[in-house]
XYZ file of C-alpha atoms in Angstrom:
718
model
C 21.658 0.122 -15.994
C 21.373 -3.664 -16.115
C 18.871 -5.708 -14.108
C 17.816 -9.340 -14.204
C 14.080 -9.876 -14.731
C 11.840 -12.903 -14.923
C 8.635 -13.376 -16.876
C 5.836 -14.408 -14.525
C 4.130 -16.117 -17.463
C 6.955 -18.262 -18.834
C 9.732 -18.034 -16.256
C 12.145 -16.737 -18.910
C 15.110 -14.821 -17.482
C 16.686 -11.783 -19.107
C 19.465 -9.366 -18.229
C 17.834 -6.151 -19.431
C 19.110 -2.604 -19.916
C 16.560 -0.359 -18.179
C 16.453 3.161 -16.703
C 17.485 3.579 -13.092
C 14.643 3.708 -10.539
C 13.315 7.073 -9.446
C 14.229 8.288 -5.970
C 11.170 9.199 -3.902
C 11.081 10.898 -0.488
C 12.314 8.571 2.240
C 14.325 6.434 -0.186
C 18.030 5.786 -0.700
C 19.688 5.464 -4.130
C 22.419 2.803 -4.057
C 25.056 1.574 -6.505
C 25.294 -2.141 -5.864
C 28.619 -3.811 -5.171
C 27.249 -7.289 -4.359
C 23.875 -9.023 -4.157
C 23.060 -12.511 -2.889
C 20.948 -15.081 -4.696
C 19.325 -17.363 -2.131
C 18.762 -20.726 -3.853
C 15.827 -21.767 -1.680
C 13.620 -18.702 -2.009
C 14.566 -17.770 -5.549
C 14.318 -21.290 -6.916
C 10.772 -21.498 -5.557
C 9.947 -18.273 -7.449
C 11.511 -19.655 -10.619
C 9.724 -22.982 -10.327
C 6.368 -21.258 -9.845
C 6.891 -18.952 -12.834
C 7.757 -21.913 -15.061
C 4.615 -23.827 -14.241
C 1.804 -23.903 -16.763
C -1.309 -21.848 -16.028
C -2.917 -25.021 -14.711
C 0.113 -25.719 -12.559
C 0.057 -22.178 -11.183
C -3.632 -22.565 -10.382
C -3.093 -25.875 -8.588
C -0.325 -24.430 -6.437
C -2.228 -21.245 -5.558
C -5.905 -22.083 -4.952
C -6.273 -18.780 -3.084
C -5.579 -16.869 -6.300
C -7.992 -19.081 -8.242
C -10.705 -18.131 -5.769
C -9.988 -14.427 -6.305
C -10.111 -14.842 -10.096
C -13.395 -16.766 -9.908
C -15.004 -14.062 -7.788
C -13.799 -11.340 -10.139
C -15.207 -13.278 -13.091
C -18.611 -13.484 -11.431
C -18.585 -9.814 -10.410
C -17.095 -8.092 -13.451
C -17.283 -10.477 -16.387
C -14.718 -12.281 -18.571
C -12.932 -9.350 -20.236
C -11.880 -7.412 -17.092
C -10.891 -10.692 -15.432
C -8.786 -11.767 -18.411
C -7.055 -8.395 -18.529
C -6.253 -8.484 -14.822
C -4.759 -11.984 -14.996
C -2.734 -11.216 -18.129
C -1.424 -7.948 -16.677
C -0.056 -9.745 -13.656
C 1.505 -12.457 -15.800
C 2.993 -9.966 -18.273
C 4.593 -7.775 -15.603
C 8.364 -8.351 -15.355
C 9.366 -9.744 -11.982
C 12.503 -8.283 -10.393
C 14.593 -10.856 -8.584
C 16.648 -10.558 -5.424
C 16.141 -9.115 -1.970
C 19.608 -8.812 -0.420
C 22.424 -6.521 -1.524
C 25.108 -4.069 -0.388
C 26.699 -1.069 -2.030
C 27.494 2.643 -1.938
C 24.895 5.398 -1.462
C 24.804 7.785 -4.416
C 21.866 9.979 -3.418
C 19.067 10.197 -0.870
C 15.460 11.311 -1.146
C 13.816 14.092 0.785
C 13.512 13.389 4.503
C 16.256 10.750 4.724
C 18.312 11.516 7.834
C 20.356 8.427 8.751
C 22.137 7.851 5.439
C 24.321 10.136 3.294
C 25.925 9.862 -0.151
C 29.133 7.867 0.050
C 27.935 5.636 2.912
C 28.434 1.877 2.673
C 25.110 0.165 3.388
C 23.338 -3.182 3.231
C 19.829 -3.261 1.779
C 16.849 -5.574 2.193
C 13.445 -6.161 0.665
C 11.926 -7.896 -2.356
C 11.177 -5.325 -5.024
C 13.863 -3.004 -3.651
C 17.182 -4.755 -2.942
C 17.160 -6.362 -6.378
C 19.819 -7.927 -8.535
C 20.526 -4.715 -10.440
C 23.357 -2.251 -10.872
C 21.333 0.507 -9.225
C 18.567 0.146 -6.634
C 16.311 2.412 -4.609
C 15.482 1.222 -1.085
C 13.376 2.761 1.736
C 15.487 4.135 4.575
C 14.160 1.627 7.120
C 15.356 -1.254 4.940
C 18.996 -0.160 5.050
C 21.785 -0.570 7.607
C 25.298 0.856 7.849
C 28.189 -1.489 7.096
C 30.985 -1.283 9.693
C 34.345 -0.195 8.264
C 35.958 -3.533 9.145
C 33.394 -5.561 7.160
C 33.572 -6.105 3.418
C 30.565 -5.374 1.213
C 30.555 -8.966 -0.036
C 29.882 -10.247 3.486
C 27.511 -7.330 4.180
C 25.299 -8.413 1.264
C 24.236 -11.373 3.465
C 22.603 -9.032 6.018
C 19.057 -9.740 4.818
C 19.543 -13.506 5.092
C 21.263 -12.972 8.426
C 18.350 -10.909 9.711
C 15.936 -13.730 8.801
C 18.042 -16.219 10.760
C 18.519 -13.766 13.619
C 14.787 -13.131 13.948
C 14.176 -16.889 14.152
C 16.714 -17.136 16.960
C 15.129 -14.179 18.765
C 11.686 -15.799 18.564
C 13.178 -19.021 19.939
C 14.681 -17.222 22.957
C 17.617 -19.616 23.507
C 19.677 -19.380 26.689
C 23.284 -20.278 27.428
C 23.863 -24.030 27.421
C 20.550 -25.035 25.824
C 20.553 -27.783 23.233
C 18.982 -26.658 19.981
C 18.072 -28.705 16.919
C 18.130 -26.995 13.526
C 16.068 -28.819 10.892
C 17.286 -27.831 7.449
C 20.886 -26.710 6.891
C 20.501 -24.577 3.810
C 21.620 -20.951 3.732
C 19.321 -19.768 6.545
C 20.009 -22.939 8.529
C 23.794 -22.478 8.344
C 23.496 -18.860 9.485
C 21.175 -19.999 12.288
C 23.808 -22.491 13.440
C 26.432 -19.731 13.584
C 24.127 -17.454 15.577
C 23.231 -20.201 18.065
C 26.899 -21.042 18.609
C 27.599 -17.349 19.199
C 24.776 -17.463 21.755
C 26.425 -20.260 23.734
C 24.132 -23.097 22.624
C 24.927 -26.663 21.646
C 23.534 -27.433 18.198
C 22.190 -30.618 16.602
C 21.748 -30.026 12.873
C 19.679 -32.165 10.517
C 19.556 -32.194 6.733
C 18.840 -34.653 3.952
C 22.172 -33.733 2.342
C 25.179 -35.105 4.290
C 27.332 -32.400 2.697
C 25.327 -29.687 4.468
C 25.763 -31.463 7.803
C 29.525 -31.584 7.330
C 29.609 -27.908 6.351
C 27.765 -26.973 9.544
C 30.156 -29.100 11.602
C 33.061 -27.277 10.007
C 31.597 -24.072 11.417
C 31.585 -25.481 14.955
C 28.356 -27.491 15.182
C 28.906 -30.512 17.483
C 26.310 -33.004 16.298
C 24.467 -33.663 13.076
C 22.606 -36.241 11.069
C 19.756 -36.980 8.688
C 16.023 -36.712 9.495
C 15.643 -40.487 9.367
C 18.460 -41.264 11.808
C 17.982 -42.793 15.255
C 17.847 -39.531 17.199
C 16.978 -41.125 20.546
C 20.402 -42.673 21.001
C 22.253 -39.402 20.453
C 19.797 -37.236 22.359
C 19.863 -39.637 25.276
C 23.543 -38.927 25.767
C 23.289 -35.247 24.837
C 20.215 -34.284 26.858
C 19.876 -37.041 29.432
C 16.968 -38.484 27.473
C 14.817 -35.362 27.832
C 15.046 -34.132 24.249
C 16.286 -30.823 22.907
C 15.187 -27.589 24.542
C 13.982 -26.127 21.266
C 13.967 -26.775 17.537
C 14.254 -24.186 14.781
C 12.831 -25.335 11.432
C 14.631 -23.607 8.569
C 13.725 -26.196 5.925
C 11.345 -25.413 3.070
C 8.979 -28.259 2.256
C 5.540 -29.066 0.878
C 5.376 -31.715 3.606
C 4.680 -31.285 7.319
C 7.479 -33.751 8.103
C 10.035 -31.085 9.197
C 7.668 -29.651 11.808
C 6.590 -33.110 12.951
C 10.256 -34.048 13.387
C 10.853 -30.826 15.331
C 8.096 -31.767 17.772
C 9.465 -35.291 18.124
C 12.927 -33.992 19.040
C 11.738 -31.567 21.736
C 11.584 -32.195 25.452
C 8.425 -31.660 27.492
C 7.439 -27.950 27.316
C 9.992 -27.347 24.567
C 9.732 -24.755 21.797
C 9.297 -25.223 18.060
C 10.059 -22.202 15.867
C 9.140 -22.173 12.169
C 11.314 -20.023 9.926
C 11.164 -21.923 6.637
C 8.096 -22.247 4.418
C 6.718 -25.659 5.358
C 3.319 -27.276 5.323
C 1.703 -27.484 8.762
C -0.777 -30.349 8.818
C 0.190 -31.192 12.375
C -0.550 -34.089 14.679
C -2.075 -32.381 17.700
C -1.239 -35.291 19.977
C 2.523 -34.714 19.997
C 2.190 -31.000 20.706
C -0.525 -31.613 23.283
C 1.191 -34.369 25.245
C 4.452 -32.443 25.463
C 2.756 -29.044 25.889
C 5.007 -27.668 23.165
C 5.171 -23.985 22.349
C 4.778 -23.453 18.591
C 6.121 -20.109 17.379
C 6.300 -18.457 13.971
C 9.122 -16.191 12.859
C 8.179 -13.505 10.317
C 10.968 -12.765 7.884
C 13.457 -10.086 8.974
C 11.547 -9.009 12.068
C 8.940 -6.497 13.313
C 8.098 -3.968 10.643
C 8.027 -6.494 7.822
C 4.924 -6.094 5.646
C 3.973 -2.909 7.533
C 3.698 -0.216 4.876
C 3.982 2.577 7.417
C 7.269 1.203 8.700
C 8.902 0.086 5.461
C 7.795 2.736 3.011
C 6.437 5.421 5.300
C 9.604 5.507 7.405
C 7.749 5.381 10.747
C 10.038 3.568 13.191
C 8.807 1.547 16.160
C 9.892 2.956 19.552
C 12.876 1.024 20.829
C 11.425 0.897 24.356
C 8.514 -1.208 23.067
C 9.980 -2.977 20.001
C 13.645 -3.528 20.699
C 14.424 -5.454 17.515
C 12.851 -4.219 14.296
C 13.896 -5.559 10.900
C 16.301 -2.638 10.459
C 17.830 -3.170 13.892
C 18.167 -6.878 13.084
C 20.037 -5.994 9.886
C 22.371 -3.744 11.860
C 22.868 -6.327 14.613
C 23.874 -9.001 12.113
C 26.348 -6.650 10.431
C 27.874 -5.797 13.790
C 28.187 -9.504 14.671
C 29.846 -10.174 11.314
C 32.247 -7.252 11.784
C 33.365 -8.736 15.126
C 33.749 -12.219 13.642
C 30.979 -13.761 15.769
C 29.363 -14.886 12.496
C 31.101 -15.182 9.151
C 29.158 -15.657 5.897
C 32.422 -16.296 4.051
C 32.799 -19.628 5.901
C 29.794 -21.001 4.039
C 29.747 -22.740 0.658
C 29.140 -19.739 -1.580
C 30.179 -18.814 -5.108
C 30.969 -15.344 -6.494
C 29.818 -14.706 -10.073
C 30.050 -11.585 -12.220
C 26.605 -10.050 -12.638
C 26.792 -10.362 -16.438
C 26.586 -14.138 -15.902
C 23.481 -13.950 -13.681
C 21.101 -15.632 -16.190
C 23.470 -18.577 -16.525
C 23.725 -18.833 -12.740
C 19.932 -18.960 -12.428
C 19.605 -21.570 -15.154
C 22.221 -23.724 -13.441
C 20.238 -23.399 -10.222
C 16.993 -24.372 -11.968
C 18.578 -27.429 -13.571
C 20.187 -28.584 -10.334
C 23.738 -28.111 -11.613
C 24.564 -25.460 -9.018
C 24.515 -26.811 -5.480
C 26.259 -24.038 -3.544
C 24.431 -22.496 -0.589
C 24.373 -19.094 -2.246
C 25.569 -17.244 -5.318
C 26.969 -13.763 -4.803
C 26.696 -11.468 -7.805
C 29.605 -9.069 -8.146
C 28.992 -5.788 -9.944
C 31.658 -4.142 -12.085
C 32.476 -0.518 -12.677
C 29.994 2.282 -12.194
C 27.078 1.949 -14.643
C 26.757 4.368 -17.529
C 24.996 7.342 -15.941
C 23.554 8.335 -19.309
C 21.159 5.422 -18.991
C 19.601 6.245 -15.638
C 16.695 8.391 -16.794
C 15.087 7.409 -20.064
C 15.466 5.106 -23.022
C 14.143 5.224 -26.552
C 12.597 2.357 -28.400
C 12.802 2.409 -32.218
C 11.603 5.807 -33.433
C 8.014 6.203 -34.581
C 6.669 8.771 -36.988
C 4.162 11.220 -35.586
C 0.664 10.808 -36.937
C -1.088 14.110 -37.550
C -4.385 14.614 -35.808
C -3.777 12.064 -33.059
C -3.492 12.714 -29.341
C 0.174 12.378 -28.403
C 0.270 10.879 -24.933
C 2.661 10.881 -22.005
C 1.873 8.463 -19.194
C 3.115 8.856 -15.603
C 2.540 5.765 -13.487
C 1.389 2.419 -14.852
C -0.003 0.150 -12.160
C -2.486 -2.683 -12.567
C -5.473 -0.415 -13.177
C -3.674 1.609 -15.824
C -2.431 -1.519 -17.603
C -5.717 -3.349 -17.243
C -8.115 -0.573 -18.198
C -6.740 2.799 -19.286
C -3.942 1.759 -21.620
C -6.043 -0.898 -23.412
C -8.814 1.701 -23.816
C -6.343 4.162 -25.309
C -5.069 1.516 -27.692
C -8.579 0.448 -28.677
C -9.618 4.035 -29.369
C -7.037 4.147 -32.165
C -6.603 7.912 -32.000
C -3.786 8.127 -29.458
C -0.060 8.134 -30.144
C 1.912 6.835 -27.126
C 5.087 8.902 -26.797
C 6.617 8.567 -23.325
C 5.843 6.437 -20.269
C 7.339 7.072 -16.825
C 7.151 4.708 -13.858
C 9.064 4.468 -10.587
C 11.219 1.563 -11.784
C 13.067 0.967 -15.030
C 11.827 -2.603 -15.624
C 8.212 -1.512 -15.313
C 8.717 1.410 -17.703
C 10.477 -0.817 -20.229
C 7.746 -3.455 -20.063
C 4.888 -0.965 -20.484
C 6.671 0.800 -23.361
C 7.146 -2.442 -25.266
C 3.674 -3.709 -24.547
C 1.721 -0.578 -25.405
C 3.948 0.951 -28.069
C 5.456 3.972 -26.323
C 8.342 5.551 -28.227
C 10.279 6.378 -25.049
C 10.352 5.310 -21.428
C 12.016 6.418 -18.210
C 11.644 7.286 -14.544
C 11.682 11.119 -14.613
C 8.280 12.914 -14.964
C 9.984 16.179 -15.969
C 10.914 14.574 -19.285
C 7.193 14.240 -20.030
C 6.351 17.806 -18.992
C 9.107 19.321 -21.143
C 8.487 17.207 -24.255
C 7.216 19.145 -27.281
C 5.686 16.045 -28.844
C 3.207 15.382 -26.003
C -0.301 16.889 -25.990
C -1.852 15.071 -23.028
C -0.465 13.635 -19.811
C -2.127 10.773 -17.938
C -1.321 10.762 -14.214
C -1.998 7.367 -12.590
C 0.488 7.346 -9.701
C -0.122 6.910 -5.984
C -2.620 9.369 -4.571
C -0.211 11.678 -2.728
C 1.427 12.763 -6.000
C -1.757 13.210 -8.063
C -2.327 16.920 -7.524
C 1.324 17.989 -7.769
C 1.982 16.072 -10.995
C -1.268 17.257 -12.587
C -0.490 20.845 -11.572
C 2.979 20.628 -13.134
C 1.545 19.185 -16.349
C -1.111 21.901 -16.603
C 1.503 24.598 -16.046
C 3.508 23.049 -18.869
C 0.481 23.557 -21.136
C -0.501 19.880 -21.347
C -4.008 18.478 -21.257
C -4.338 16.243 -18.190
C -6.180 13.045 -17.400
C -5.845 12.691 -13.635
C -6.888 9.452 -11.999
C -9.023 9.848 -8.896
C -8.710 11.283 -6.339
C -7.961 14.772 -7.617
C -6.342 15.766 -4.316
C -5.945 14.664 -0.709
C -6.275 18.090 0.911
C -7.900 21.470 0.418
C -4.479 23.036 -0.222
C -3.678 20.525 -2.990
C -7.099 21.033 -4.559
C -6.761 24.831 -4.483
C -3.386 24.618 -6.216
C -4.818 22.302 -8.863
C -7.778 24.634 -9.419
C -5.443 27.599 -9.841
C -3.352 25.755 -12.420
C -6.452 24.615 -14.320
C -7.908 28.111 -14.277
C -4.721 29.642 -15.683
C -4.629 27.528 -18.861
C -6.872 26.535 -21.716
C -5.602 22.943 -21.464
C -8.412 20.611 -20.385
C -8.343 18.814 -17.031
C -10.194 15.523 -16.740
C -10.420 13.417 -13.581
C -11.120 9.689 -13.873
C -14.671 9.828 -12.482
C -15.648 7.370 -15.179
C -18.952 6.049 -13.870
C -20.933 9.004 -15.209
C -19.757 7.924 -18.698
C -21.157 4.395 -18.324
C -24.007 3.434 -20.601
C -25.857 2.300 -17.467
C -25.621 5.766 -15.896
C -26.504 7.562 -19.131
C -29.496 5.309 -19.762
C -30.802 5.717 -16.206
C -30.475 9.503 -16.353
C -32.191 9.623 -19.725
C -34.998 7.376 -18.384
C -35.675 9.794 -15.542
C -35.956 12.565 -18.107
C -36.359 16.231 -17.269
C -37.680 15.703 -13.770
C -39.737 18.251 -11.886
C -39.458 17.004 -8.302
C -36.415 16.094 -6.205
C -34.478 12.928 -6.816
C -33.744 10.192 -4.260
C -30.666 8.022 -4.767
C -29.214 5.188 -2.721
C -25.763 3.761 -3.440
C -24.472 0.617 -1.696
C -20.825 -0.332 -2.068
C -19.705 -3.734 -0.746
C -16.084 -2.658 -0.757
C -14.645 -5.511 1.277
C -11.862 -5.028 3.765
C -8.725 -3.317 2.521
C -5.627 -5.519 2.184
C -3.503 -5.383 5.321
C -0.710 -2.848 5.088
C -1.812 -1.350 1.774
C -0.568 2.150 0.972
C -4.113 3.218 0.094
C -5.049 3.193 3.783
C -2.038 5.287 4.756
C -3.318 8.779 5.570
C -0.401 10.538 3.896
C 0.220 8.380 0.817
C -3.226 7.067 -0.026
C -5.588 9.206 2.028
C -7.844 6.257 2.816
C -10.597 4.802 0.657
C -13.198 7.471 1.387
C -11.029 10.066 -0.334
C -9.475 7.586 -2.732
C -12.508 5.599 -3.902
C -15.763 7.014 -2.551
C -15.239 10.079 -4.776
C -16.400 7.831 -7.650
C -19.766 7.285 -6.014
C -20.176 10.905 -5.013
C -19.597 11.980 -8.602
C -22.186 9.561 -9.952
C -24.729 10.912 -7.467
C -23.852 14.449 -8.603
C -24.276 13.401 -12.223
C -27.707 11.927 -11.603
C -28.873 15.008 -9.667
C -27.242 17.524 -12.003
C -25.341 19.533 -9.381
C -22.994 19.168 -6.432
C -24.158 18.851 -2.788
C -24.733 21.789 -0.459
C -24.459 19.777 2.776
C -23.115 16.459 4.004
C -23.747 14.308 7.066
C -21.587 11.224 7.519
C -21.048 8.592 10.187
C -18.158 6.148 10.433
C -19.266 2.667 11.482
C -16.001 1.769 13.208
C -13.670 3.518 15.600
C -10.628 2.233 13.693
C -10.812 3.307 10.067
C -7.530 1.546 9.267
C -9.280 -1.804 9.834
C -12.865 -0.955 8.904
C -13.499 2.229 6.939
C -17.250 1.631 6.581
C -19.232 4.848 6.374
C -22.775 6.016 5.744
C -23.105 9.469 4.196
C -26.116 11.551 3.216
C -25.682 14.247 0.585
C -28.182 17.082 0.276
C -28.675 19.185 -2.851
C -30.092 22.642 -3.438
C -33.178 21.352 -5.280
C -34.172 19.079 -2.398
C -32.626 15.927 -3.851
C -30.904 13.523 -1.477
C -28.348 10.774 -2.008
C -27.144 8.245 0.535
C -23.922 6.290 0.150
C -23.328 3.124 2.164
C -19.621 2.309 1.891
C -19.260 -1.074 3.624
C -15.947 -2.785 4.291
C -17.431 -5.803 6.077
C -20.453 -6.622 3.937
C -20.879 -10.121 2.511
C -18.337 -10.967 -0.174
C -21.179 -12.563 -2.151
C -22.815 -9.197 -2.817
C -22.118 -7.295 -6.027
C -19.590 -4.592 -5.248
C -21.830 -1.741 -6.389
C -25.592 -1.377 -6.478
C -27.444 1.886 -6.853
C -31.000 2.943 -7.332
C -32.466 6.288 -8.239
C -36.100 7.486 -8.080
C -37.829 10.638 -9.308
C -41.247 11.665 -10.631
C -42.657 8.145 -10.515
C -39.779 6.521 -12.362
C -36.967 4.356 -11.021
C -33.715 2.794 -12.175
C -31.763 0.095 -10.340
C -28.224 -0.804 -11.422
C -26.455 -3.985 -10.288
C -22.679 -3.739 -10.596
C -22.840 -1.924 -13.944
C -23.928 -5.092 -15.701
C -27.710 -4.943 -15.394
C -29.877 -1.828 -15.033
C -33.583 -2.434 -14.428
C -36.123 0.293 -15.196
C -39.734 -0.652 -14.426
C -41.756 0.148 -17.537
C -38.782 -0.245 -19.856
C -36.579 -3.063 -21.120
C -33.553 -3.539 -18.844
C -30.043 -2.766 -20.036
C -27.638 -5.732 -19.852
C -23.941 -5.881 -20.695
C -21.737 -8.999 -20.763
C -18.885 -7.205 -18.986
C -18.995 -4.413 -16.485
C -19.335 -1.049 -18.175
C -18.034 1.540 -15.745
C -17.486 4.064 -18.496
C -13.693 4.070 -18.789
C -13.553 3.552 -22.545
C -16.157 6.255 -23.231
C -14.492 8.699 -20.858
C -11.114 8.245 -22.539
C -12.656 8.575 -26.008
C -14.397 11.827 -25.015
C -11.178 13.175 -23.488
C -9.185 12.302 -26.607
C -11.748 14.020 -28.821
C -11.549 17.202 -26.786
C -7.725 17.192 -26.948
C -7.638 16.594 -30.707
C -10.464 18.903 -31.706
C -10.306 21.514 -28.983
C -13.182 22.523 -26.767
C -14.001 22.070 -23.098
C -13.114 19.084 -20.970
C -15.769 16.346 -20.688
C -15.975 17.353 -17.007
C -16.147 20.896 -15.705
C -13.810 22.048 -12.982
C -16.756 22.780 -10.679
C -17.820 19.123 -10.930
C -14.315 17.846 -10.186
C -13.901 20.214 -7.249
C -17.413 19.573 -5.958
C -17.036 15.799 -5.747
C -13.579 16.111 -4.181
C -14.686 18.633 -1.533
C -17.675 16.421 -0.741
C -15.339 13.574 0.240
C -13.374 15.999 2.434
C -16.685 16.924 4.081
C -17.609 13.248 4.573
C -14.392 12.634 6.493
C -14.814 15.834 8.523
C -18.440 15.092 9.404
C -17.580 11.536 10.450
C -14.906 12.918 12.793
C -16.937 15.726 14.330
C -20.404 14.191 14.237
C -21.778 17.434 12.792
C -23.157 18.311 9.345
C -20.816 20.134 6.975
C -22.174 22.909 4.760
C -20.606 23.149 1.321
C -20.481 26.153 -1.025
C -23.444 26.279 -3.388
C -22.414 25.246 -6.886
C -21.986 28.160 -9.233
C -24.082 26.571 -11.924
C -25.766 23.302 -12.690
C -23.990 20.697 -14.755
C -25.179 19.967 -18.226
């Protein structure tokens, strides 16, 4: 299929042939008929991408701060890789489309193949022949409405949510500042709501277009508004103002406040600066309100991707219900996107349309891309890059999933090792698979994991997907006779872990989980320094994890399992490595009643030989602390490691590394050696299972308040 992509580094646009996206549970597979390019939003994205690195930094000081902190914490090489990975990733464009449903994922109930639907969401409702969209970001198109008009549903929902936040009533006078695409739709919605509208825009053409749709009054921001408003409102000012303009200046919001009557409302829909003069808002007692995109549910992972709807009795208008409401209004003729200044362009000409927008040649409110006949179905699974000859004695690799960590750490480590032959990469979306294949030299790419499992030219499969699919994909690969590198966590439940253990036990193919810290030179040196101890070992591990990003899938109990299962397994495994066995009991306490906001936990692990390890996983510790610090003591010797860059050992010269050494490169090299030469996995199954079950016990103990006894390990690790 074809999709338009933009380079985040250079801003270059390409219409690329890529595999169709994979359909996951809860998702809908759609053949696009039309998609809408919104000049305001998409031009901002283009302009940002085409800035120099310095220009990008100046416009996003928040990102510069993140990069600086990462540089201080982890060193120059990991920071450089992270920045370059984000810049090298192809950026899909578009967030509003309509088409025909071709298939649905498991659990989808409201949509069926053959349905006509509108789709929303950046990263989903893209400018592409085929898209995959979560069920809650779709809405049915009424039979009387064309798909071309239905493609405006996302933009309509944005305007509709702004009107809902404003709460206009019949007969109120409303000012709309900014008469671009969202502004014009806002005018139509206000007129349908029985309001009188005063529209303002720098472009007189936009004012005339809005008047042609029924708006009574209009002008420019610099006009004498008092004279008109005196006649229109009796000198009181408008009842409310909706700001749909996008601006680096605070002038649109300041103008909105100036236009309002005493106790009026100002609603911000567009992206504007907000360096406000308090005096105007204070003296008029104005109500300042913000409208968030399409409506409630936006940016909530559980709603958008998890499919958890909000109860209608408590949240009447979600983003999906806003989409549906706009479509119903359009079907009845209450609003009509076709009345606006739009242009329909064949999708093959999309790059030219974007370039005309960037240069200022195209001035229409919106460009609607029209898709032709059904795409070639032979191109919806995998593609081949120019054939490569197999190199004897190298590990032939299939890769499933390629997020930032895989691209920033695992794939560069594989390439640096020089003994791996990349054969096939699979990701959820075609553009991502194509980009990773080109960048890291994979012979083939696609979106179907089964193609990796069935390939005869693949020895080892790397699984680096979201956590809920780890165990099932690794199990399938093992049953296909492949060696498996499985990123942590190994599983999210006892049932998943048992199935993985059974698959690993039934094959000679090695299983390796990405518990890389035990392979770090810092960990190896500390363990060697402690020597063959006689007495028990005491270890303390402090993790300044920071708060999880709002709405991240990692914190979702089903998809990510939370950070104790998803990340703390790393720290458990390092403790196990230093002791030489897995714990026999666990006591854990959560430090917050709401783990979705603060998943801080203190856990104590007890071992059969009397050793003890404590793990402080802290979400709200100071951001100035190193993320990881651990110390270990036994038989009169100690080792203290700061963030895997400096390890101090009283009585011995400290170990220092320029960059963080968390052991990834060594772990991958050891895994590759075992695949090429045969022999056991660098980690035994009992170690993988032990660390995983310990995290299960930590969660259980924190919930019950009671210790959890674990099975005694069958044997000590080497």
